[in-house]
Structure formats: C-alpha cells, structure tokens
CSV table of C-alpha atoms in Angstrom, one decimal:
chain,number,residue,atom,x,y,z
E,1270,MET,CA,51.3,-28.5,-24.1
E,1271,ARG,CA,48.9,-25.4,-25.3
E,1272,LEU,CA,45.8,-27.5,-23.9
E,1273,THR,CA,47.6,-27.9,-20.5
E,1274,CYS,CA,48.6,-24.0,-20.6
E,1275,MET,CA,44.8,-23.1,-21.3
E,1276,PHE,CA,43.5,-25.6,-18.4
E,1277,SER,CA,46.0,-24.1,-15.9
E,1278,PHE,CA,45.0,-20.5,-16.8
E,1279,ILE,CA,41.3,-21.3,-16.3
E,1280,LEU,CA,41.8,-22.7,-13.0
E,1281,LEU,CA,43.9,-19.8,-12.0
E,1282,PHE,CA,41.4,-17.5,-13.3
E,1283,GLY,CA,38.6,-19.4,-11.3
E,1284,ALA,CA,40.7,-19.1,-8.2
E,1285,VAL,CA,41.1,-15.5,-8.5
E,1286,GLY,CA,37.8,-15.0,-8.8
E,1287,LEU,CA,36.5,-17.1,-6.0
E,1288,VAL,CA,39.2,-15.1,-3.7
E,1289,VAL,CA,37.5,-12.0,-4.9
E,1290,PHE,CA,34.1,-13.2,-4.2
E,1291,ILE,CA,34.8,-14.3,-0.8
E,1292,HIS,CA,36.5,-11.0,0.2
E,1293,LEU,CA,33.4,-8.9,-1.0
E,1294,GLN,CA,30.7,-11.2,0.4
E,1295,ASP,CA,29.2,-10.2,3.7
E,1296,PRO,CA,29.0,-13.3,6.1
E,1297,GLU,CA,25.8,-12.1,7.6
E,1298,GLU,CA,24.2,-11.9,4.2
E,1299,ILE,CA,25.2,-15.6,3.5
E,1300,VAL,CA,23.3,-16.5,6.7
E,1301,HIS,CA,20.3,-14.6,5.5
E,1302,GLN,CA,20.1,-16.3,2.0
E,1303,GLN,CA,19.8,-19.7,3.8
E,1304,THR,CA,17.4,-18.6,6.5
E,1305,PRO,CA,13.8,-19.4,5.9
E,1306,GLY,CA,11.0,-16.8,5.4
E,1307,ILE,CA,9.8,-15.2,8.7
E,1308,LYS,CA,6.9,-17.0,10.4
E,1309,TYR,CA,3.7,-15.7,12.1
E,1310,ASN,CA,4.5,-14.4,15.6
E,1311,MET,CA,8.2,-14.6,15.4
E,1312,GLY,CA,10.8,-11.7,15.8
E,1313,PHE,CA,12.7,-9.6,13.1
E,1314,GLN,CA,14.8,-11.4,10.5
E,1315,GLN,CA,16.5,-9.9,7.4
E,1316,PRO,CA,15.2,-10.3,3.9
E,1317,LYS,CA,15.6,-13.3,1.5
E,1318,LYS,CA,17.0,-12.5,-1.8
E,1319,ASP,CA,14.1,-13.8,-3.6
E,1320,CYS,CA,11.3,-11.5,-2.3
E,1321,VAL,CA,9.6,-9.0,-4.4
E,1322,PRO,CA,11.2,-5.6,-3.9
E,1323,SER,CA,9.2,-2.8,-2.4
E,1324,ASN,CA,8.3,0.3,-4.3
E,1325,ASN,CA,8.1,2.7,-1.3
E,1326,GLN,CA,11.4,2.3,0.5
E,1327,ASP,CA,12.4,5.8,-0.2
E,1328,ARG,CA,13.0,7.0,3.3
E,1329,ARG,CA,16.2,7.0,5.3
E,1330,LEU,CA,16.0,5.4,8.7
E,1331,ARG,CA,17.2,7.4,11.7
E,1332,LYS,CA,18.7,5.4,14.4
E,1333,ASN,CA,18.4,7.9,17.3
E,1334,THR,CA,14.5,8.6,17.4
E,1335,ALA,CA,12.6,7.5,20.4
E,1336,ASP,CA,9.9,5.7,18.8
E,1337,GLY,CA,11.7,4.3,15.9
E,1338,ALA,CA,10.6,6.9,13.3
E,1339,ALA,CA,12.4,7.9,10.2
E,1340,PRO,CA,12.3,11.4,9.1
E,1341,VAL,CA,8.9,12.7,8.6
E,1342,LYS,CA,9.1,14.0,5.1
E,1343,GLN,CA,6.9,12.1,3.0
E,1344,SER,CA,7.8,11.8,-0.6
E,1345,ASN,CA,6.5,9.6,-3.7
E,1346,SER,CA,10.0,8.9,-4.7
E,1347,LEU,CA,10.5,5.4,-6.0
E,1348,GLU,CA,14.3,5.2,-5.0
E,1349,PRO,CA,14.8,2.2,-2.5
E,1350,SER,CA,16.0,2.9,1.0
E,1351,GLU,CA,19.7,2.9,1.6
E,1352,SER,CA,19.2,1.9,5.3
E,1353,VAL,CA,20.2,-1.2,7.2
E,1354,PRO,CA,19.5,-2.3,11.0
E,1355,THR,CA,21.8,-0.8,13.4
E,1356,LYS,CA,23.1,-4.3,14.5
E,1357,LEU,CA,24.0,-5.1,11.0
E,1358,GLN,CA,25.8,-2.0,10.3
E,1359,SER,CA,27.9,-2.3,13.4
E,1360,THR,CA,28.8,-5.9,12.3
E,1361,ASP,CA,29.5,-4.8,8.8
E,1362,ARG,CA,32.2,-2.2,10.3
E,1363,ARG,CA,33.9,-4.7,12.5
E,1364,GLN,CA,34.4,-7.2,9.9
E,1365,SER,CA,35.2,-4.8,7.1
E,1366,SER,CA,38.0,-3.2,9.3
E,1367,ILE,CA,39.5,-6.5,10.1
E,1368,MET,CA,39.4,-7.8,6.6
E,1369,PHE,CA,41.0,-4.6,5.3
E,1370,ALA,CA,43.6,-4.3,7.9
E,1371,MET,CA,44.7,-7.9,7.0
E,1372,LYS,CA,44.7,-6.9,3.4
E,1373,ASP,CA,46.2,-3.5,3.5
E,1374,GLN,CA,47.5,-1.3,6.4
E,1375,GLN,CA,47.7,1.8,4.1
E,1376,LYS,CA,45.1,4.3,5.1
E,1377,GLY,CA,44.3,5.3,1.5
E,1378,GLU,CA,43.6,1.9,0.3
E,1379,GLU,CA,41.5,1.0,3.1
E,1380,THR,CA,39.2,4.1,2.6
E,1381,ASP,CA,38.7,3.0,-1.1
E,1382,ALA,CA,37.9,-0.6,0.0
E,1383,ILE,CA,35.3,0.5,2.7
E,1384,ARG,CA,33.7,2.7,0.0
E,1385,LEU,CA,33.4,-0.2,-2.4
E,1386,HIS,CA,32.0,-2.4,0.3
E,1387,LYS,CA,29.3,0.4,1.2
E,1388,ARG,CA,28.4,0.8,-2.5
E,1389,ARG,CA,27.8,-3.0,-2.8
E,1390,ARG,CA,25.8,-3.2,0.5
E,1391,ARG,CA,23.6,-0.3,-1.1
E,1392,PHE,CA,23.1,-2.3,-4.2
E,1393,ILE,CA,22.0,-5.5,-2.1
E,1394,ILE,CA,19.4,-3.4,-0.1
E,1395,LYS,CA,17.8,-2.0,-3.3
E,1396,LYS,CA,17.3,-5.8,-4.4
E,1397,SER,CA,15.9,-6.9,-0.9
E,1398,PRO,CA,12.8,-5.8,0.9
E,1399,ILE,CA,12.6,-5.7,4.8
E,1400,LEU,CA,10.6,-8.3,6.2
E,1401,ILE,CA,8.6,-7.8,9.1
E,1402,SER,CA,6.9,-10.6,11.3
E,1403,MET,CA,3.2,-9.7,12.2
E,1404,ASN,CA,0.9,-10.4,15.1
E,1405,SER,CA,-2.8,-9.5,15.3
E,1406,SER,CA,-3.6,-6.3,17.2
E,1407,VAL,CA,-2.9,-6.6,20.9
E,1408,LEU,CA,-5.6,-3.8,21.5
E,1409,ASN,CA,-8.2,-5.0,18.7
E,1410,LEU,CA,-11.4,-2.9,18.3
E,1411,PRO,CA,-11.6,-0.5,21.4
E,1412,THR,CA,-14.5,-1.8,23.8
E,1413,LEU,CA,-17.6,0.2,24.4
E,1414,LYS,CA,-17.4,2.5,27.4
E,1415,SER,CA,-19.8,1.6,30.2
E,1416,GLU,CA,-22.2,4.3,29.5
E,1417,ASP,CA,-22.4,3.4,26.0
E,1418,ARG,CA,-23.2,-0.2,26.5
E,1419,ASN,CA,-27.1,0.6,27.1
E,1420,ASN,CA,-27.2,2.6,24.0
E,1421,ASN,CA,-28.7,0.5,21.4
E,1422,LYS,CA,-27.2,2.6,18.6
E,1423,TRP,CA,-23.8,2.1,19.6
E,1424,LYS,CA,-24.4,-1.5,20.6
E,1425,SER,CA,-26.0,-2.2,17.0
E,1426,LEU,CA,-22.9,-0.5,15.2
E,1427,TYR,CA,-20.4,-2.6,17.4
E,1428,GLN,CA,-22.2,-5.8,16.4
E,1429,ILE,CA,-22.0,-4.7,12.8
E,1430,GLN,CA,-18.3,-4.5,13.1
E,1431,GLY,CA,-18.1,-7.9,14.5
E,1432,GLU,CA,-19.9,-9.3,11.5
E,1433,ARG,CA,-17.8,-7.5,9.0
E,1434,LYS,CA,-14.5,-8.6,10.5
E,1435,ARG,CA,-16.0,-12.3,10.7
E,1436,ILE,CA,-16.8,-12.3,7.1
E,1437,MET,CA,-13.5,-10.8,6.1
E,1438,ARG,CA,-11.6,-13.4,8.2
E,1439,GLU,CA,-13.6,-16.5,6.9
E,1440,THR,CA,-12.9,-15.1,3.2
E,1441,CYS,CA,-9.3,-15.0,3.9
E,1442,SER,CA,-9.4,-18.1,5.5
E,1443,LYS,CA,-10.8,-19.9,2.7
E,1444,TYR,CA,-9.4,-18.3,-0.3
E,1445,LYS,CA,-5.9,-17.1,0.9
E,1446,SER,CA,-2.9,-18.8,2.4
E,1447,ASN,CA,-2.0,-17.2,5.4
E,1448,ASN,CA,0.6,-19.8,6.8
E,1449,ARG,CA,3.5,-17.3,6.0
E,1450,ARG,CA,2.4,-13.9,7.3
E,1451,ILE,CA,5.1,-11.7,5.9
E,1452,ILE,CA,4.6,-8.0,5.7
E,1453,THR,CA,7.0,-5.8,3.7
E,1454,PRO,CA,7.0,-2.1,3.5
E,1455,TYR,CA,4.9,-2.1,0.2
E,1456,HIS,CA,2.0,-3.7,2.1
E,1457,VAL,CA,1.8,-0.8,4.4
E,1458,SER,CA,2.8,1.8,2.0
E,1459,ARG,CA,-1.0,3.1,1.7
E,1460,ILE,CA,-1.4,3.3,5.6
E,1461,PHE,CA,-1.3,6.7,7.0
E,1462,VAL,CA,-0.2,7.2,10.9
E,1463,GLU,CA,-1.9,9.4,13.6
E,1464,ASP,CA,0.1,8.9,16.6
E,1465,LYS,CA,-1.7,11.0,19.0
E,1466,TYR,CA,-5.1,9.0,18.8
E,1467,ARG,CA,-3.0,5.8,17.6
E,1468,VAL,CA,-4.7,5.3,14.3
E,1469,LEU,CA,-3.7,3.5,11.2
E,1470,TYR,CA,-5.8,4.5,8.3
E,1471,CYS,CA,-5.5,2.6,4.8
E,1472,GLU,CA,-6.1,4.8,2.0
E,1473,VAL,CA,-9.0,3.6,-0.4
E,1474,PRO,CA,-9.4,6.0,-3.2
E,1475,LYS,CA,-13.0,7.0,-4.1
E,1476,ALA,CA,-14.1,5.9,-0.7
E,1477,GLY,CA,-14.0,9.2,1.2
E,1478,CYS,CA,-10.1,9.1,1.5
E,1479,SER,CA,-9.6,13.1,1.1
E,1480,ASN,CA,-11.9,13.6,3.9
E,1481,TRP,CA,-10.5,11.0,6.2
E,1482,LYS,CA,-6.9,12.6,5.6
E,1483,ARG,CA,-8.5,16.0,6.8
E,1484,VAL,CA,-9.9,14.3,9.9
E,1485,LEU,CA,-6.4,12.8,10.6
E,1486,MET,CA,-4.9,16.1,10.2
E,1487,VAL,CA,-7.2,17.7,12.8
E,1488,LEU,CA,-6.7,14.8,15.1
E,1489,ASN,CA,-3.1,15.6,14.7
E,1490,GLY,CA,-3.4,19.2,15.4
E,1491,LEU,CA,-2.4,20.4,12.1
E,1492,ALA,CA,-5.7,22.1,11.5
E,1493,SER,CA,-8.6,23.1,13.8
E,1494,SER,CA,-11.3,22.3,11.1
E,1495,THR,CA,-11.6,19.9,8.2
E,1496,LYS,CA,-13.3,22.9,6.2
E,1497,ASP,CA,-10.0,24.7,6.4
E,1498,ILE,CA,-7.9,22.1,4.5
E,1499,GLN,CA,-7.7,22.4,0.6
E,1500,HIS,CA,-7.6,19.4,-1.7
E,1501,ASN,CA,-4.0,19.9,-2.7
E,1502,THR,CA,-2.9,20.4,0.9
E,1503,VAL,CA,-4.5,17.1,1.6
E,1504,HIS,CA,-2.9,14.9,-1.2
E,1505,TYR,CA,0.3,17.0,-1.9
E,1506,GLY,CA,1.3,18.6,1.4
E,1507,ASN,CA,2.9,15.8,3.0
E,1508,TYR,CA,1.7,16.6,6.3
E,1509,LEU,CA,0.8,13.0,7.1
E,1510,LYS,CA,3.3,10.2,7.9
E,1511,ARG,CA,3.0,7.0,6.2
E,1512,LEU,CA,3.7,3.7,8.0
E,1513,ASP,CA,6.5,2.6,5.5
E,1514,GLY,CA,8.4,5.8,6.5
E,1515,PHE,CA,9.3,4.2,9.9
E,1516,ASP,CA,11.9,1.7,10.7
E,1517,HIS,CA,11.4,-2.3,11.8
E,1518,LYS,CA,10.5,-1.4,15.4
E,1519,GLY,CA,8.2,1.6,14.6
E,1520,ILE,CA,6.3,-0.4,11.9
E,1521,TYR,CA,5.9,-3.5,14.2
E,1522,HIS,CA,4.9,-1.4,17.3
E,1523,ARG,CA,2.1,0.4,15.4
E,1524,LEU,CA,0.7,-2.6,13.6
E,1525,ASN,CA,0.4,-4.4,16.9
E,1526,THR,CA,-1.0,-1.5,19.1
E,1527,TYR,CA,-2.6,1.2,17.0
E,1528,THR,CA,-6.5,0.9,16.0
E,1529,LYS,CA,-6.2,-0.2,12.3
E,1530,MET,CA,-9.0,0.9,10.0
E,1531,LEU,CA,-10.1,1.1,6.3
E,1532,PHE,CA,-13.2,2.2,4.4
E,1533,ILE,CA,-14.4,0.6,1.3
E,1534,ARG,CA,-16.9,1.1,-1.3
E,1535,GLU,CA,-19.1,-0.9,-3.6
E,1536,PRO,CA,-16.7,-2.0,-6.2
E,1537,PHE,CA,-18.5,-1.1,-9.4
E,1538,GLU,CA,-19.5,2.2,-7.8
E,1539,LYS,CA,-16.0,3.1,-6.7
E,1540,LEU,CA,-14.9,2.1,-10.4
E,1541,VAL,CA,-17.4,4.5,-12.1
E,1542,SER,CA,-16.6,7.3,-9.6
E,1543,ALA,CA,-13.0,7.0,-10.6
E,1544,PHE,CA,-13.7,6.8,-14.3
E,1545,ARG,CA,-15.8,10.1,-14.1
E,1546,ASP,CA,-13.2,11.7,-12.1
E,1547,LYS,CA,-10.1,11.1,-14.1
E,1548,PHE,CA,-11.4,10.8,-17.7
E,1549,GLU,CA,-14.6,13.0,-17.9
E,1550,HIS,CA,-12.8,16.2,-16.5
E,1551,PRO,CA,-9.5,17.9,-17.8
E,1552,ASN,CA,-6.7,15.8,-16.2
E,1553,ASN,CA,-2.8,16.7,-16.9
E,1554,TYR,CA,-1.8,13.1,-15.7
E,1555,TYR,CA,-4.5,10.6,-16.6
E,1556,HIS,CA,-5.3,11.7,-20.1
E,1557,PRO,CA,-1.7,11.7,-21.5
E,1558,VAL,CA,-0.5,8.6,-19.5
E,1559,PHE,CA,-3.7,6.3,-19.5
E,1560,GLY,CA,-6.0,8.0,-22.0
E,1561,LYS,CA,-3.5,8.1,-25.0
E,1562,ALA,CA,-2.6,4.3,-24.4
E,1563,ILE,CA,-6.2,3.3,-24.2
E,1564,ILE,CA,-7.3,5.2,-27.1
E,1565,SER,CA,-4.5,3.9,-29.1
E,1566,ARG,CA,-5.1,0.4,-28.3
E,1567,TYR,CA,-9.0,-0.2,-28.3
E,1568,ARG,CA,-10.3,2.6,-30.6
E,1569,VAL,CA,-10.9,1.9,-34.2
E,1570,ASN,CA,-10.0,4.8,-36.4
E,1571,ALA,CA,-9.2,7.3,-33.7
E,1572,THR,CA,-8.6,10.7,-34.6
E,1573,LYS,CA,-5.1,12.4,-34.5
E,1574,GLU,CA,-6.5,14.9,-31.9
E,1575,ALA,CA,-7.7,12.1,-29.5
E,1576,LEU,CA,-4.5,10.1,-30.0
E,1577,ARG,CA,-2.3,13.3,-29.2
E,1578,THR,CA,-4.4,14.5,-26.1
E,1579,GLY,CA,-5.7,11.1,-24.7
E,1580,SER,CA,-8.9,12.9,-24.0
E,1581,GLY,CA,-12.5,11.6,-24.5
E,1582,VAL,CA,-11.9,7.9,-23.3
E,1583,LYS,CA,-15.2,5.9,-23.3
E,1584,PHE,CA,-16.3,3.9,-20.4
E,1585,LYS,CA,-16.2,0.7,-22.7
E,1586,GLU,CA,-12.8,1.3,-23.8
E,1587,PHE,CA,-11.8,1.7,-20.1
E,1588,ILE,CA,-13.2,-1.6,-19.3
E,1589,GLN,CA,-11.5,-3.2,-22.1
E,1590,TYR,CA,-8.4,-1.8,-20.8
E,1591,LEU,CA,-9.1,-3.0,-17.4
E,1592,LEU,CA,-9.8,-6.5,-18.4
E,1593,ASP,CA,-6.8,-6.8,-20.6
E,1594,VAL,CA,-4.2,-9.1,-19.3
E,1595,HIS,CA,-1.6,-7.3,-21.6
E,1596,ARG,CA,-2.7,-3.8,-20.7
E,1597,PRO,CA,-0.9,-1.0,-22.7
E,1598,VAL,CA,-0.4,0.8,-19.3
E,1599,GLY,CA,-0.3,-0.4,-15.8
E,1600,MET,CA,-2.9,-0.5,-13.0
E,1601,ASP,CA,-3.6,2.6,-10.7
E,1602,ILE,CA,-4.7,2.6,-7.3
E,1603,HIS,CA,-8.0,4.5,-8.2
E,1604,TRP,CA,-9.4,1.2,-9.9
E,1605,ASP,CA,-7.2,-1.5,-8.0
E,1606,HIS,CA,-8.5,-4.1,-5.8
E,1607,VAL,CA,-8.9,-3.1,-2.1
E,1608,ASN,CA,-7.5,-6.7,-1.4
E,1609,ARG,CA,-4.2,-5.5,-3.0
E,1610,LEU,CA,-4.3,-1.9,-1.7
E,1611,CYS,CA,-4.7,-2.7,1.9
E,1612,SER,CA,-3.7,-6.4,2.3
E,1613,PRO,CA,-6.8,-7.4,4.8
E,1614,CYS,CA,-5.7,-11.0,4.9
E,1615,LEU,CA,-2.1,-10.0,6.1
E,1616,ILE,CA,-3.2,-7.1,8.3
E,1617,ASP,CA,-5.9,-7.6,10.9
E,1618,TYR,CA,-7.8,-4.6,10.5
E,1619,ASP,CA,-9.9,-3.6,13.8
E,1620,PHE,CA,-12.6,-1.4,12.1
E,1621,VAL,CA,-14.1,-1.7,8.5
E,1622,GLY,CA,-16.4,1.2,7.5
E,1623,LYS,CA,-18.2,1.2,4.4
E,1624,PHE,CA,-18.9,4.3,2.2
E,1625,GLU,CA,-22.5,3.6,1.9
E,1626,SER,CA,-22.9,4.4,5.5
E,1627,MET,CA,-20.1,6.7,5.8
E,1628,GLU,CA,-21.3,9.3,8.3
E,1629,GLU,CA,-22.6,6.9,10.8
E,1630,ASP,CA,-19.6,4.5,10.6
E,1631,ALA,CA,-17.0,7.4,10.6
E,1632,ASN,CA,-18.7,9.2,13.7
E,1633,PHE,CA,-18.9,5.8,15.5
E,1634,PHE,CA,-15.1,5.3,14.9
E,1635,LEU,CA,-14.3,8.7,16.2
E,1636,HIS,CA,-16.4,8.1,19.2
E,1637,LEU,CA,-14.5,4.9,19.8
E,1638,ILE,CA,-11.0,6.5,19.7
E,1639,GLY,CA,-12.1,9.2,22.0
E,1640,ALA,CA,-11.7,12.0,19.4
E,1641,PRO,CA,-13.0,15.6,20.3
E,1642,ARG,CA,-16.7,15.8,20.5
E,1643,ASN,CA,-16.9,18.6,17.9
E,1644,LEU,CA,-15.1,16.7,15.3
E,1645,THR,CA,-17.4,15.0,13.0
E,1646,PHE,CA,-16.7,13.5,9.5
E,1647,PRO,CA,-17.3,16.2,6.8
E,1648,LYS,CA,-20.2,15.9,4.5
E,1649,PHE,CA,-18.9,18.0,1.5
E,1650,LYS,CA,-17.7,16.7,-1.8
E,1651,ASP,CA,-14.1,17.2,-2.5
E,1652,ARG,CA,-13.9,17.6,-6.0
E,1653,HIS,CA,-16.4,18.5,-8.8
E,1654,SER,CA,-18.6,19.8,-6.1
E,1655,ASN,CA,-21.5,20.9,-8.6
E,1656,GLU,CA,-21.7,17.3,-10.0
E,1657,GLU,CA,-24.0,14.5,-8.5
E,1658,ARG,CA,-22.1,12.0,-6.6
E,1659,THR,CA,-21.7,8.6,-8.3
E,1660,THR,CA,-24.9,6.7,-7.1
E,1661,THR,CA,-26.1,3.0,-7.7
E,1662,LYS,CA,-28.3,4.5,-10.4
E,1663,ILE,CA,-25.4,6.3,-12.3
E,1664,THR,CA,-23.3,3.2,-11.8
E,1665,GLN,CA,-25.9,0.9,-13.5
E,1666,GLN,CA,-26.2,3.5,-16.4
E,1667,TYR,CA,-22.5,3.2,-17.1
E,1668,PHE,CA,-22.6,-0.6,-17.0
E,1669,ALA,CA,-25.7,-0.7,-19.2
E,1670,GLN,CA,-23.1,0.4,-22.0
E,1671,LEU,CA,-21.4,-3.2,-21.8
E,1672,SER,CA,-22.2,-6.4,-23.1
E,1673,PRO,CA,-23.4,-9.1,-20.4
E,1674,ALA,CA,-19.9,-10.9,-20.9
E,1675,GLN,CA,-18.1,-7.7,-20.1
E,1676,ARG,CA,-20.2,-7.3,-16.9
E,1677,GLN,CA,-19.4,-10.7,-15.8
E,1678,GLN,CA,-15.8,-10.3,-16.6
E,1679,SER,CA,-15.9,-6.9,-14.6
E,1680,TYR,CA,-17.7,-8.8,-11.6
E,1681,ASP,CA,-15.0,-11.6,-11.6
E,1682,PHE,CA,-12.2,-9.1,-11.7
E,1683,TYR,CA,-13.4,-7.6,-8.2
E,1684,TYR,CA,-14.8,-10.8,-7.1
E,1685,MET,CA,-12.6,-11.0,-4.0
E,1686,ASP,CA,-13.7,-7.4,-3.0
E,1687,TYR,CA,-17.4,-8.4,-3.3
E,1688,LEU,CA,-16.9,-11.4,-1.1
E,1689,MET,CA,-14.8,-10.1,1.5
E,1690,PHE,CA,-16.8,-7.1,2.2
E,1691,ASN,CA,-20.2,-8.7,1.6
E,1692,TYR,CA,-21.5,-6.7,-1.1
E,1693,SER,CA,-24.3,-8.2,-3.3
E,1694,LYS,CA,-24.1,-8.9,-7.0
E,1695,PRO,CA,-24.8,-5.5,-8.8
E,1696,PHE,CA,-26.9,-7.3,-11.7
E,1697,GLU,CA,-29.2,-10.2,-11.6
E,1698,ASP,CA,-27.6,-11.9,-14.6
E,1699,LEU,CA,-24.3,-12.4,-12.9
E,1700,TYR,CA,-23.2,-15.6,-11.6
C-alpha cells in the first residue's frame, strides 16, 4: 500500500512539473532549439542554446532608430544585453496575454505572471548570443579613380593589397573550416565604426591603434586635427561606436557595405612592444593583475615587495606565462593573436595594412575612401614618447634572453599570424 502511494505521488509530482514547464516555455524558443546553425548567405535566425556567449552584449537595442543603431554610449560593461528582436517581442506579448487570460483574469495575478515571464526571457538571452549570417563585402576594396590608374605608386599599392588578401584567404581556406560562417557580437566587439566615410576598423593593439582612432574621430567630425586628441580621450572617451553596439540589421548592413580594414604588426615585435609598455613602466592595472600572478608562479624566491606590487616582471617570466596552458591569469588583447581579435577568416577585410609600412598604407587607405586631403596619418608616438620605438633589433635583444626551445614555442604560438599575414621567420633556427 505504501509503495503504491509513493508511486502515485511521484507521478502526480511529475505531471505538475510538466504543466509548469509547458506554461513557462516560449514556443518560439522551442523552435529555435531545433533550428540548425545559420549558414553562409542566409537571413537572420535566432541563437541556438549551445553557442558560446558574448562578453560584449552590454548595449540595449533601440527599435525606432533609422539605421538600426543602439544608443551610442560605449561601455566596457560585461553585462549581457537584455534586448530581443522586435518580432519576437510582439509574439511573446500576444502569447503571454492569451495564456495568462486563460489562466486567470484577475489583473494583479496577470501582471505578476508577465513579470515572471520577462525575467525568464532575460535569463535566456543572457545565455544565448545573437547569430548573424554574413556575406562578403558588396563594395569590396574601393577601386582606383580613373586619374589614379596611371599613377605607378597607387597601382603598386593596390596590387600589394590584392596579394595580401589572397594569402589571407588561402591560409583561411587551408587551415580553417569556414563552412558555417556564424558571426556573433563577440566577433565584432573590437571593430570601430565610422559612418560618414563608411569605415569599419578592427583594433589591433600595438599596431598604431591609438592614432587610427584619432583619424576616425577626425573623419567623424569630432576633432579638427589628430594632434588635438589626447591619449585618454582616445581610449576612455567613448566617442567612437563599436559594431557590437548595433542591432542585427545595423551589424549586417555595415559588414556587407562598409570598407573593412585592419592593421597588423610582426608578432614578436608587437609582443615585445606590449611587454615594454605594460611591464617596464608604472601601471596600476597590469602590475597588480598580471605582474603579481606571473611573479608568484614563475619566480623562485620572489621578494615580498615583488609579490605585493607585481612590478619588475622579467621577459622570460612573461614568456613562461604566455606559453603556459594553465596560466595563472587569462589572456589580454595586447598579446592575443590577431586571428582571434579580428576573426579574418570570418570577416572579409577589404584592406590589410602593416605597421612596418604604416605611413604609406594608411595614407593610401585614406586616399581610397576619399578622406580630406589635409588629413594624413599621424607620425607621433602616443605613449613614452622619449623612448625608442620597438624595432627588429630591440625585439631580437629580448628574445635572445630565451632558450631556443622557448623561441620555437613562441613562434608556434603565433604561427597562424605569421602565416596569414606573410611574415618571415624572425630567427634562422626556427622551423
């Protein structure tokens, strides 16, 4: 008798749970869970539940903007977005009102139920990124004007761009699976938008990014000259819009019609430049966050002062941290792969510039987009202006502190960047 009662109670409990689950479940979300991933050259679809969440969905989407832009305020908040597509919102409201009307006609209880449903919907959005299907750029790289076609300099630079893009595409085709070109807001979180001249710029730290932001601000009419813009204004003023701050339509439109560009730098040289900037000068973020963890893990008999401040990290210790699969602290954009920062195998960049030929490449790009003739790329050094720029010679001096095995492992770490952007091996003993 007792066994029968227990079995009946379990069945009743399961039935009640099923009813509650069906009541709370959004029918459109059930459909989305069954939908396969978005394929290349398809329209918008809703996210699957098993996608990696984005860290930059912190802007609320605005329904009534003409071009699909969200509020311009740029923030580094890691809170996920609480926005959903307009169609889904209207469907949810209709279905919610029907269900709650059938359940209870009392206004107070209906309001509580709607509030519960909205809280649950926000939870679902936090767990699911927005997926965006992606085409290659419709405009592609702007063509040379008729008067420029007889100019050997412009013709040569144009051919160089074609070759760089060819190598990048071939590398992606050989080493990356691109059958499902799915782009989330995370993939475009490093891309800055300039709407007047229709430019998308992917920020690569230590490759002229501060001066490129100054140029974008001048193009946008926020300043009359790049010399007038201070370092903190560039990086902390939030004057430039990021691509992940737009809604589906805004992101999709800009990826397919704007001129997309990035500038890269020799990987070892970029790494040494980042080390010198962040660890050889006073820094209230990198010393306590990265320095303390690196010294604690990799320095034998570290002093209490070094453990307390995190100052004085040695390059060899920094490389140990970089190559450690169990790092005591995570990666940082200043030494991450360009391949991960800008996703060049997902996004078809129209222009690929190099730090080593910055002035020539940058001014050629400004010429192509029709920028004002008096606007040229600034030459001044943004930080530690009295210090010599990181050169090939300085880079070799730092890497000479490492063993051959560590140099090889460092090269392997950045191998895709070396291959994709056609940089030669920095040391002869590398294979």
